[in-house]
Amino acid sequence: MDPQPQLPVFIVGAPLLFAVVVPVLGRVWRHSAFLIALATVAVAAVASALSLELVLRQGAFSYYLGGWAPPVGIEYVIDEVSALVSLVITSVSFLVLISTRRWAEREAGDRPGIFYGLVLLLLAGLTGIVVTGGLFNLFVFLEIASLAAYALVFIGGRKAMLAGFRYLIIGSIGGAFYLLGVGFVYFATGTLNMIEARELLEVTENARAAQVGAVFIFAGLGLKMALVPMHLWLPDAYEHAPSSVNSLIAPVMTKVAAYAMLRMFLSVFPAGFLSGSVPVADALLILGLIGIVFGSIAAAGQTDIRRMLAYSSISQLAFIAVGIGLGTPLALAAALLHIVNHAAMKATLFLAASSIRLRVGLQRTHNLTGLGPRMPLTMGAFAIGSVAMVGIPPTAGFFSKWYMVQAGLDEGQWIVVAVVLLSSLLTAVYLFKVLEQAYLRPAKPEPSAHHDAEQGGSADAAARPSEQAMRPVVERAREAPFDVWLPLVLLAAATVGLGIANVVIMEHVLLPGVS
Amino acid sequence: MIDEIAARFPYWATAVLLVVGLYGMMGKRSLVKQVIGLSIFQSAIILFFISGSLLEGATIPILYSVHGEGHANPDDFVNPLPHVLMLTAIVVGVAITGVALSFLVSIYREFGTLDERELLDEVRG
Amino acid sequence: MSDTFASGLPLAAVLVPVGAAALASLTTGRWPNLRDAWATLAGIAMVAITVVLLVETLDDRIHRTVLLDLALGIDSPNITIALRADPAGMMFGVLVSVLWVLAGIYAVGYMRGEHEQKQTRFFTAFALSIAAAAGVALAENLLTFVLFYELLSLFTYPLVTHRETESALVAGRKYLAYTLSGGVMLIGAAAWLHVLGVDATFRAGGFLDGAGLDSVTQWVLFGLLAGGVGVKAAVMPLHSWLPSAMVAPTPVSALLHAVAVVKAGVFGMVRVGVFVFGASVLDDMGAWLVLAVMSAATLLIGSTLALRHDNLKRRLAYSTISHLSYIVLGVALIGPLALTGALLHIVGHGVTKITLFFVAGAIHVKTHKENVSELDGIGRQMPITMGAFALASLSMVGIPPFILFTSKWYLGWGAVEVGQEPFLIVYLVSGMLSAAYLFPIIIRAFARRSPDHTRFGEADIRMVAPIAVTAVLALVWGVAPDLPLGFFELASTVAADAFPPSVALAGGTP
């Protein structure tokens, strides 16, 4: 039998299997946990890459789990889009795992096996969401990934406990809403297979029930992807999550929810089904536009880097929502390109943040003064990530905006064009604030700072000494160790590389994938 | 009107349970009650699926020697698929509840309370 | 007709400064002489490349490098990221490379004289800005132009904020806010043109000529494009970043105001006016009048404001604002003579204004004086420097035979040619205002006696030599604009391409 069509099972199955094996082996030999987890992710990444290559060579293919054909069995659909997204998820995770190993050792305490088991469970869920062809199967994977994410956030300490619990409650509501929506779609069509559902929805007389289902599905996935105003859980979860976790879940977790949302448009609901009397697409578009502006403005007001990046994620996810809301092939491709780009960019920024925290321990933006020359590689990667986020050509961020603007123009949606263009300026506001601190402020406290301390009120004076005491840490800061900065630099290079390679990705992968 | 409601009473029950569950999660200060709300919420969805698959006068889809008596009439049998799905959904729900309860144990050990407002004060203070 | 062929040279012109930046940042401050030598060596290499390209261009052999082919499978025209050494681009490209060598040498003297911090970062960003400016010059189409235009904003940001003082940071934020907004407008316009199915390759006579767009679309595009480049060209009311950016070290001011940034803005204006819209479209729309009135107002207000400022660099900044609008007005007048004048003015103002800024920097290094009122008698102490300042001032005012006389002559003639005499008066009045804000400085420097009797001499040779060279260039190019780089021939080629004889207006060709 031809071995190649077995590939999809490695993408999902390897992490799922080793999620169970790693905790056991980790008890026997502590160091094995990291190595096995890394090897597993590498296997999944290679399987994704091979799948992508196969898809590009001979078109999309399906894998029937256990040999049961749909509609009875579970079908994994590997098309251009799912292969690419799973490749991005696994390879970004691979780099993040290497870079955050030191944090994981510190934060996972004496049980690294459990930690890496959860990480693999998360990845199994995420890749499962990406490749599955079944509506209910997607729910199961969504909950697997979410459960792992709740637990990973929870281990970050006192504040993280509460954030993690809140995340669990809201995430579960999201999952439940999605399941409810699937119920409506199932009763309207009698199938849970996405492609079959699409065919049936085109001819169904029971469109009303399916439309109600669509509303629930979008509410559920909207919660998971932190679409404004359903974003409240995200900043706390990202800020307080352990450093080894937030650089893993921030780039991929919400992105996969956004991908699931996109999948609904692409593979389940026929075009035109979600406009008119049930304007889900328009709602997504409007919420997305609000979210872009809101997220950026909120990010500009933050002093903690991770919280700032979290709000930035809200804004960027809203950008993807806008693309889905527009719904044209170009807009969907732009949204997908942004999923890919943003995974690389956000991973760069979050990894840089955790590298800074490793060396300096400070996460407040105003404490980063003078860090640029002291941690040149880390801050350089952060700078490249920032420039890409702002969308200056030829970095990755520019091109998703470029295509999105074109999609908006095609549809005559002027407001989309204006907001997308405006968003790069708003992004510049909060990211250049950090760069300015790191590069352009002198490392030593300025004389005026002392002056202020004498003049300032008692509360200010109380805060001042601790900050002053922290200051020498920045001055002594060295570049992060090799295994921390190398993945970081690779990711930063990837944000530029993705920009240059965008045409190839768009032309061969995304545009064929959405049409 | 009454008939209308009575005929669709599983749906109304589902709606009521959903609202009760949401209230439990959003409106209650006690984290334990929030978890209870979550369970109620999930149960509502299970009820929805099961009631949707119900068929008046039908029986379990186990066939005894169909070949001898001609083709089986689908109307005589309950759709088994939602039941199977709900078995999985129950497993997922149990897992979530389990994780949530383990969170609660940890939170209680750390803070000594499960009252949300006190916890927020504790964290911010 | 000229024939175009693939070649690596345009790319090399952009990559040479990038290489210099990489080498400079790797060399670091441990070997400062080696680090600073890279810029000079690269500058000379870049001049060699641009001169070769120039000769080829004058022979009607247009070199072209395709960097990326954005051929998308959607129903829009293909977009390429490509560089092309056309006559207009070569004017700017050659100017940038020649002035980079001089500014690079000067910057070494200045930065060491002032004991500036973080010189490695400075020289790296300086070289990258030059690369971006070269990219702007050689961009073949609107998207390539936008790409380098944005990079130019980004790379000059660390230069503006180099001093790292609070005022420098504020100026940097302002600078970034203005220029990034301009870039966003250009991106919007470029995306829209792509969606409209217009091939946005720069074409003399305008690629919108015959594209069949309705007038509302044309006006919105005009607003986006002219606004986008107008930010860097400092057309009022988009000018306010420029005086603020004066907090930067003087070589940066020279770079911003003479070579890279503002010239990228006005060069963009030439691209927009002549190569995007073209004479007939601008004429039909009536957009030229808007541009002409705005630039004429900027011209007069800028000159007048320059009178008010005692700080030498601020005075020069307002002078720059005013002189940039000479060029914008020349583009707006849409005539072959005015365009020739505008292109010559880009070169002339570049070389003249860089002299003035160099002098301001040299004075600051030697005496730490920044205000005009402190300059009494300085001409006796620094005769070469202030002599160069005097020569450059004469050029700024437009006294024959300096280069800015030549360009103003064509600009004024151009205004008459298209029957817009009022703008001739604007040019003349502004020339007089230039005299009013520059001559008092010369009079102070040479005629008055220094109040304090401190003796000091000329600045470092690395500063004086570039000053002398640029001043002499302003004179040489005035006498013979074709020597040795053929600026006049390039300018008239562009004008002839943009206004083919069939549509030439009254007045004929020069």
PDB file of N, CA and C in Angstrom, chain C residues 393-449:
ATOM      1  N   SER C 393      25.164  80.949  -0.590  1.00  0.00           N
ATOM      2  CA  SER C 393      24.071  81.915  -0.429  1.00  0.00           C
ATOM      3  C   SER C 393      23.761  82.596  -1.750  1.00  0.00           C
ATOM      4  N   LEU C 394      24.811  82.967  -2.465  1.00  0.00           N
ATOM      5  CA  LEU C 394      24.594  83.598  -3.774  1.00  0.00           C
ATOM      6  C   LEU C 394      23.806  82.646  -4.673  1.00  0.00           C
ATOM      7  N   SER C 395      24.169  81.375  -4.584  1.00  0.00           N
ATOM      8  CA  SER C 395      23.450  80.402  -5.400  1.00  0.00           C
ATOM      9  C   SER C 395      21.991  80.316  -4.971  1.00  0.00           C
ATOM     10  N   MET C 396      21.764  80.271  -3.647  1.00  0.00           N
ATOM     11  CA  MET C 396      20.386  80.174  -3.154  1.00  0.00           C
ATOM     12  C   MET C 396      19.534  81.335  -3.653  1.00  0.00           C
ATOM     13  N   VAL C 397      20.120  82.501  -3.638  1.00  0.00           N
ATOM     14  CA  VAL C 397      19.347  83.682  -4.051  1.00  0.00           C
ATOM     15  C   VAL C 397      19.087  83.638  -5.555  1.00  0.00           C
ATOM     16  N   GLY C 398      20.000  83.017  -6.271  1.00  0.00           N
ATOM     17  CA  GLY C 398      19.768  82.887  -7.702  1.00  0.00           C
ATOM     18  C   GLY C 398      20.563  83.887  -8.509  1.00  0.00           C
ATOM     19  N   ILE C 399      21.771  84.174  -8.024  1.00  0.00           N
ATOM     20  CA  ILE C 399      22.651  85.092  -8.757  1.00  0.00           C
ATOM     21  C   ILE C 399      23.358  84.293  -9.843  1.00  0.00           C
ATOM     22  N   PRO C 400      23.437  84.811 -11.055  1.00  0.00           N
ATOM     23  CA  PRO C 400      24.225  84.106 -12.057  1.00  0.00           C
ATOM     24  C   PRO C 400      25.700  84.172 -11.671  1.00  0.00           C
ATOM     25  N   PRO C 401      26.505  83.208 -12.014  1.00  0.00           N
ATOM     26  CA  PRO C 401      26.204  82.035 -12.836  1.00  0.00           C
ATOM     27  C   PRO C 401      26.020  80.768 -12.003  1.00  0.00           C
ATOM     28  N   PHE C 402      25.463  80.858 -10.805  1.00  0.00           N
ATOM     29  CA  PHE C 402      25.343  79.657  -9.983  1.00  0.00           C
ATOM     30  C   PHE C 402      24.206  78.765 -10.475  1.00  0.00           C
ATOM     31  N   ILE C 403      24.232  77.518  -9.997  1.00  0.00           N
ATOM     32  CA  ILE C 403      23.292  76.550 -10.559  1.00  0.00           C
ATOM     33  C   ILE C 403      21.852  76.925 -10.280  1.00  0.00           C
ATOM     34  N   LEU C 404      21.602  77.500  -9.085  1.00  0.00           N
ATOM     35  CA  LEU C 404      20.200  77.805  -8.809  1.00  0.00           C
ATOM     36  C   LEU C 404      19.700  78.974  -9.650  1.00  0.00           C
ATOM     37  N   PHE C 405      20.654  79.747 -10.212  1.00  0.00           N
ATOM     38  CA  PHE C 405      20.199  80.738 -11.181  1.00  0.00           C
ATOM     39  C   PHE C 405      19.653  80.024 -12.414  1.00  0.00           C
ATOM     40  N   THR C 406      20.409  79.047 -12.865  1.00  0.00           N
ATOM     41  CA  THR C 406      19.984  78.317 -14.064  1.00  0.00           C
ATOM     42  C   THR C 406      18.614  77.704 -13.858  1.00  0.00           C
ATOM     43  N   SER C 407      18.468  77.029 -12.724  1.00  0.00           N
ATOM     44  CA  SER C 407      17.193  76.345 -12.518  1.00  0.00           C
ATOM     45  C   SER C 407      16.052  77.345 -12.366  1.00  0.00           C
ATOM     46  N   LYS C 408      16.316  78.435 -11.639  1.00  0.00           N
ATOM     47  CA  LYS C 408      15.244  79.418 -11.474  1.00  0.00           C
ATOM     48  C   LYS C 408      14.897  80.081 -12.803  1.00  0.00           C
ATOM     49  N   TRP C 409      15.907  80.258 -13.629  1.00  0.00           N
ATOM     50  CA  TRP C 409      15.677  80.827 -14.952  1.00  0.00           C
ATOM     51  C   TRP C 409      14.683  79.961 -15.729  1.00  0.00           C
ATOM     52  N   TYR C 410      14.937  78.648 -15.687  1.00  0.00           N
ATOM     53  CA  TYR C 410      14.030  77.757 -16.404  1.00  0.00           C
ATOM     54  C   TYR C 410      12.659  77.724 -15.762  1.00  0.00           C
ATOM     55  N   LEU C 411      12.650  77.759 -14.429  1.00  0.00           N
ATOM     56  CA  LEU C 411      11.346  77.736 -13.736  1.00  0.00           C
ATOM     57  C   LEU C 411      10.543  78.983 -14.116  1.00  0.00           C
ATOM     58  N   GLY C 412      11.214  80.136 -14.075  1.00  0.00           N
ATOM     59  CA  GLY C 412      10.504  81.373 -14.392  1.00  0.00           C
ATOM     60  C   GLY C 412      10.060  81.399 -15.840  1.00  0.00           C
ATOM     61  N   TRP C 413      10.973  80.989 -16.704  1.00  0.00           N
ATOM     62  CA  TRP C 413      10.642  80.928 -18.128  1.00  0.00           C
ATOM     63  C   TRP C 413       9.467  79.969 -18.337  1.00  0.00           C
ATOM     64  N   GLY C 414       9.536  78.861 -17.605  1.00  0.00           N
ATOM     65  CA  GLY C 414       8.450  77.879 -17.699  1.00  0.00           C
ATOM     66  C   GLY C 414       7.114  78.465 -17.308  1.00  0.00           C
ATOM     67  N   ALA C 415       7.107  79.305 -16.257  1.00  0.00           N
ATOM     68  CA  ALA C 415       5.854  79.927 -15.837  1.00  0.00           C
ATOM     69  C   ALA C 415       5.323  80.821 -16.940  1.00  0.00           C
ATOM     70  N   VAL C 416       6.213  81.558 -17.590  1.00  0.00           N
ATOM     71  CA  VAL C 416       5.779  82.432 -18.680  1.00  0.00           C
ATOM     72  C   VAL C 416       5.292  81.582 -19.852  1.00  0.00           C
ATOM     73  N   GLU C 417       6.032  80.505 -20.087  1.00  0.00           N
ATOM     74  CA  GLU C 417       5.721  79.646 -21.238  1.00  0.00           C
ATOM     75  C   GLU C 417       4.278  79.160 -21.192  1.00  0.00           C
ATOM     76  N   VAL C 418       3.817  78.770 -19.983  1.00  0.00           N
ATOM     77  CA  VAL C 418       2.452  78.251 -19.896  1.00  0.00           C
ATOM     78  C   VAL C 418       1.463  79.358 -19.567  1.00  0.00           C
ATOM     79  N   GLY C 419       1.937  80.605 -19.616  1.00  0.00           N
ATOM     80  CA  GLY C 419       1.017  81.711 -19.447  1.00  0.00           C
ATOM     81  C   GLY C 419       0.577  81.929 -18.013  1.00  0.00           C
ATOM     82  N   GLN C 420       1.439  81.587 -17.053  1.00  0.00           N
ATOM     83  CA  GLN C 420       1.096  81.789 -15.645  1.00  0.00           C
ATOM     84  C   GLN C 420       2.066  82.787 -15.025  1.00  0.00           C
ATOM     85  N   GLU C 421       2.021  84.006 -15.521  1.00  0.00           N
ATOM     86  CA  GLU C 421       2.973  85.004 -15.046  1.00  0.00           C
ATOM     87  C   GLU C 421       2.929  85.245 -13.544  1.00  0.00           C
ATOM     88  N   PRO C 422       1.752  85.161 -12.898  1.00  0.00           N
ATOM     89  CA  PRO C 422       1.757  85.397 -11.436  1.00  0.00           C
ATOM     90  C   PRO C 422       2.782  84.556 -10.706  1.00  0.00           C
ATOM     91  N   PHE C 423       2.990  83.313 -11.174  1.00  0.00           N
ATOM     92  CA  PHE C 423       3.931  82.457 -10.476  1.00  0.00           C
ATOM     93  C   PHE C 423       5.373  82.897 -10.718  1.00  0.00           C
ATOM     94  N   LEU C 424       5.604  83.578 -11.822  1.00  0.00           N
ATOM     95  CA  LEU C 424       6.928  84.157 -12.040  1.00  0.00           C
ATOM     96  C   LEU C 424       7.210  85.176 -10.949  1.00  0.00           C
ATOM     97  N   ILE C 425       6.166  85.970 -10.637  1.00  0.00           N
ATOM     98  CA  ILE C 425       6.342  86.981  -9.585  1.00  0.00           C
ATOM     99  C   ILE C 425       6.622  86.307  -8.253  1.00  0.00           C
ATOM    100  N   VAL C 426       5.920  85.186  -7.988  1.00  0.00           N
ATOM    101  CA  VAL C 426       6.178  84.443  -6.756  1.00  0.00           C
ATOM    102  C   VAL C 426       7.640  84.043  -6.680  1.00  0.00           C
ATOM    103  N   TYR C 427       8.162  83.510  -7.785  1.00  0.00           N
ATOM    104  CA  TYR C 427       9.557  83.095  -7.798  1.00  0.00           C
ATOM    105  C   TYR C 427      10.480  84.276  -7.504  1.00  0.00           C
ATOM    106  N   LEU C 428      10.185  85.411  -8.129  1.00  0.00           N
ATOM    107  CA  LEU C 428      11.066  86.567  -7.958  1.00  0.00           C
ATOM    108  C   LEU C 428      11.026  87.071  -6.524  1.00  0.00           C
ATOM    109  N   VAL C 429       9.797  87.168  -5.968  1.00  0.00           N
ATOM    110  CA  VAL C 429       9.665  87.660  -4.598  1.00  0.00           C
ATOM    111  C   VAL C 429      10.426  86.740  -3.648  1.00  0.00           C
ATOM    112  N   SER C 430      10.257  85.434  -3.855  1.00  0.00           N
ATOM    113  CA  SER C 430      10.910  84.494  -2.954  1.00  0.00           C
ATOM    114  C   SER C 430      12.420  84.586  -3.072  1.00  0.00           C
ATOM    115  N   GLY C 431      12.917  84.833  -4.274  1.00  0.00           N
ATOM    116  CA  GLY C 431      14.355  85.029  -4.447  1.00  0.00           C
ATOM    117  C   GLY C 431      14.848  86.185  -3.605  1.00  0.00           C
ATOM    118  N   MET C 432      14.045  87.272  -3.599  1.00  0.00           N
ATOM    119  CA  MET C 432      14.444  88.427  -2.788  1.00  0.00           C
ATOM    120  C   MET C 432      14.404  88.089  -1.299  1.00  0.00           C
ATOM    121  N   LEU C 433      13.395  87.319  -0.911  1.00  0.00           N
ATOM    122  CA  LEU C 433      13.316  86.917   0.494  1.00  0.00           C
ATOM    123  C   LEU C 433      14.529  86.065   0.859  1.00  0.00           C
ATOM    124  N   SER C 434      14.957  85.211  -0.050  1.00  0.00           N
ATOM    125  CA  SER C 434      16.146  84.395   0.218  1.00  0.00           C
ATOM    126  C   SER C 434      17.323  85.303   0.513  1.00  0.00           C
ATOM    127  N   ALA C 435      17.454  86.335  -0.289  1.00  0.00           N
ATOM    128  CA  ALA C 435      18.542  87.285  -0.049  1.00  0.00           C
ATOM    129  C   ALA C 435      18.389  87.895   1.335  1.00  0.00           C
ATOM    130  N   ALA C 436      17.146  88.202   1.696  1.00  0.00           N
ATOM    131  CA  ALA C 436      16.913  88.886   2.970  1.00  0.00           C
ATOM    132  C   ALA C 436      17.273  88.012   4.155  1.00  0.00           C
ATOM    133  N   TYR C 437      17.103  86.677   4.028  1.00  0.00           N
ATOM    134  CA  TYR C 437      17.462  85.870   5.201  1.00  0.00           C
ATOM    135  C   TYR C 437      18.873  85.304   5.142  1.00  0.00           C
ATOM    136  N   LEU C 438      19.525  85.361   4.000  1.00  0.00           N
ATOM    137  CA  LEU C 438      20.882  84.811   3.952  1.00  0.00           C
ATOM    138  C   LEU C 438      21.971  85.880   3.980  1.00  0.00           C
ATOM    139  N   PHE C 439      21.759  86.988   3.279  1.00  0.00           N
ATOM    140  CA  PHE C 439      22.830  87.976   3.191  1.00  0.00           C
ATOM    141  C   PHE C 439      23.217  88.575   4.535  1.00  0.00           C
ATOM    142  N   PRO C 440      22.252  88.850   5.428  1.00  0.00           N
ATOM    143  CA  PRO C 440      22.664  89.394   6.732  1.00  0.00           C
ATOM    144  C   PRO C 440      23.697  88.509   7.425  1.00  0.00           C
ATOM    145  N   ILE C 441      23.600  87.190   7.204  1.00  0.00           N
ATOM    146  CA  ILE C 441      24.560  86.297   7.856  1.00  0.00           C
ATOM    147  C   ILE C 441      25.955  86.553   7.319  1.00  0.00           C
ATOM    148  N   ILE C 442      26.034  86.719   5.994  1.00  0.00           N
ATOM    149  CA  ILE C 442      27.350  86.946   5.383  1.00  0.00           C
ATOM    150  C   ILE C 442      27.908  88.289   5.854  1.00  0.00           C
ATOM    151  N   ILE C 443      27.026  89.280   5.900  1.00  0.00           N
ATOM    152  CA  ILE C 443      27.481  90.616   6.307  1.00  0.00           C
ATOM    153  C   ILE C 443      28.024  90.572   7.732  1.00  0.00           C
ATOM    154  N   ARG C 444      27.259  89.913   8.622  1.00  0.00           N
ATOM    155  CA  ARG C 444      27.738  89.762   9.992  1.00  0.00           C
ATOM    156  C   ARG C 444      29.095  89.082  10.019  1.00  0.00           C
ATOM    157  N   ALA C 445      29.185  87.999   9.261  1.00  0.00           N
ATOM    158  CA  ALA C 445      30.376  87.164   9.361  1.00  0.00           C
ATOM    159  C   ALA C 445      31.622  87.892   8.887  1.00  0.00           C
ATOM    160  N   PHE C 446      31.458  88.718   7.860  1.00  0.00           N
ATOM    161  CA  PHE C 446      32.660  89.332   7.297  1.00  0.00           C
ATOM    162  C   PHE C 446      32.829  90.783   7.690  1.00  0.00           C
ATOM    163  N   ALA C 447      31.732  91.539   7.799  1.00  0.00           N
ATOM    164  CA  ALA C 447      31.871  92.982   7.992  1.00  0.00           C
ATOM    165  C   ALA C 447      32.032  93.348   9.460  1.00  0.00           C
ATOM    166  N   ARG C 448      31.414  92.570  10.346  1.00  0.00           N
ATOM    167  CA  ARG C 448      31.485  92.968  11.755  1.00  0.00           C
ATOM    168  C   ARG C 448      32.699  92.363  12.426  1.00  0.00           C
ATOM    169  N   ARG C 449      33.015  92.922  13.579  1.00  0.00           N
ATOM    170  CA  ARG C 449      34.151  92.449  14.340  1.00  0.00           C
ATOM    171  C   ARG C 449      33.637  91.510  15.435  1.00  0.00           C
TER     172      ARG C 449
END
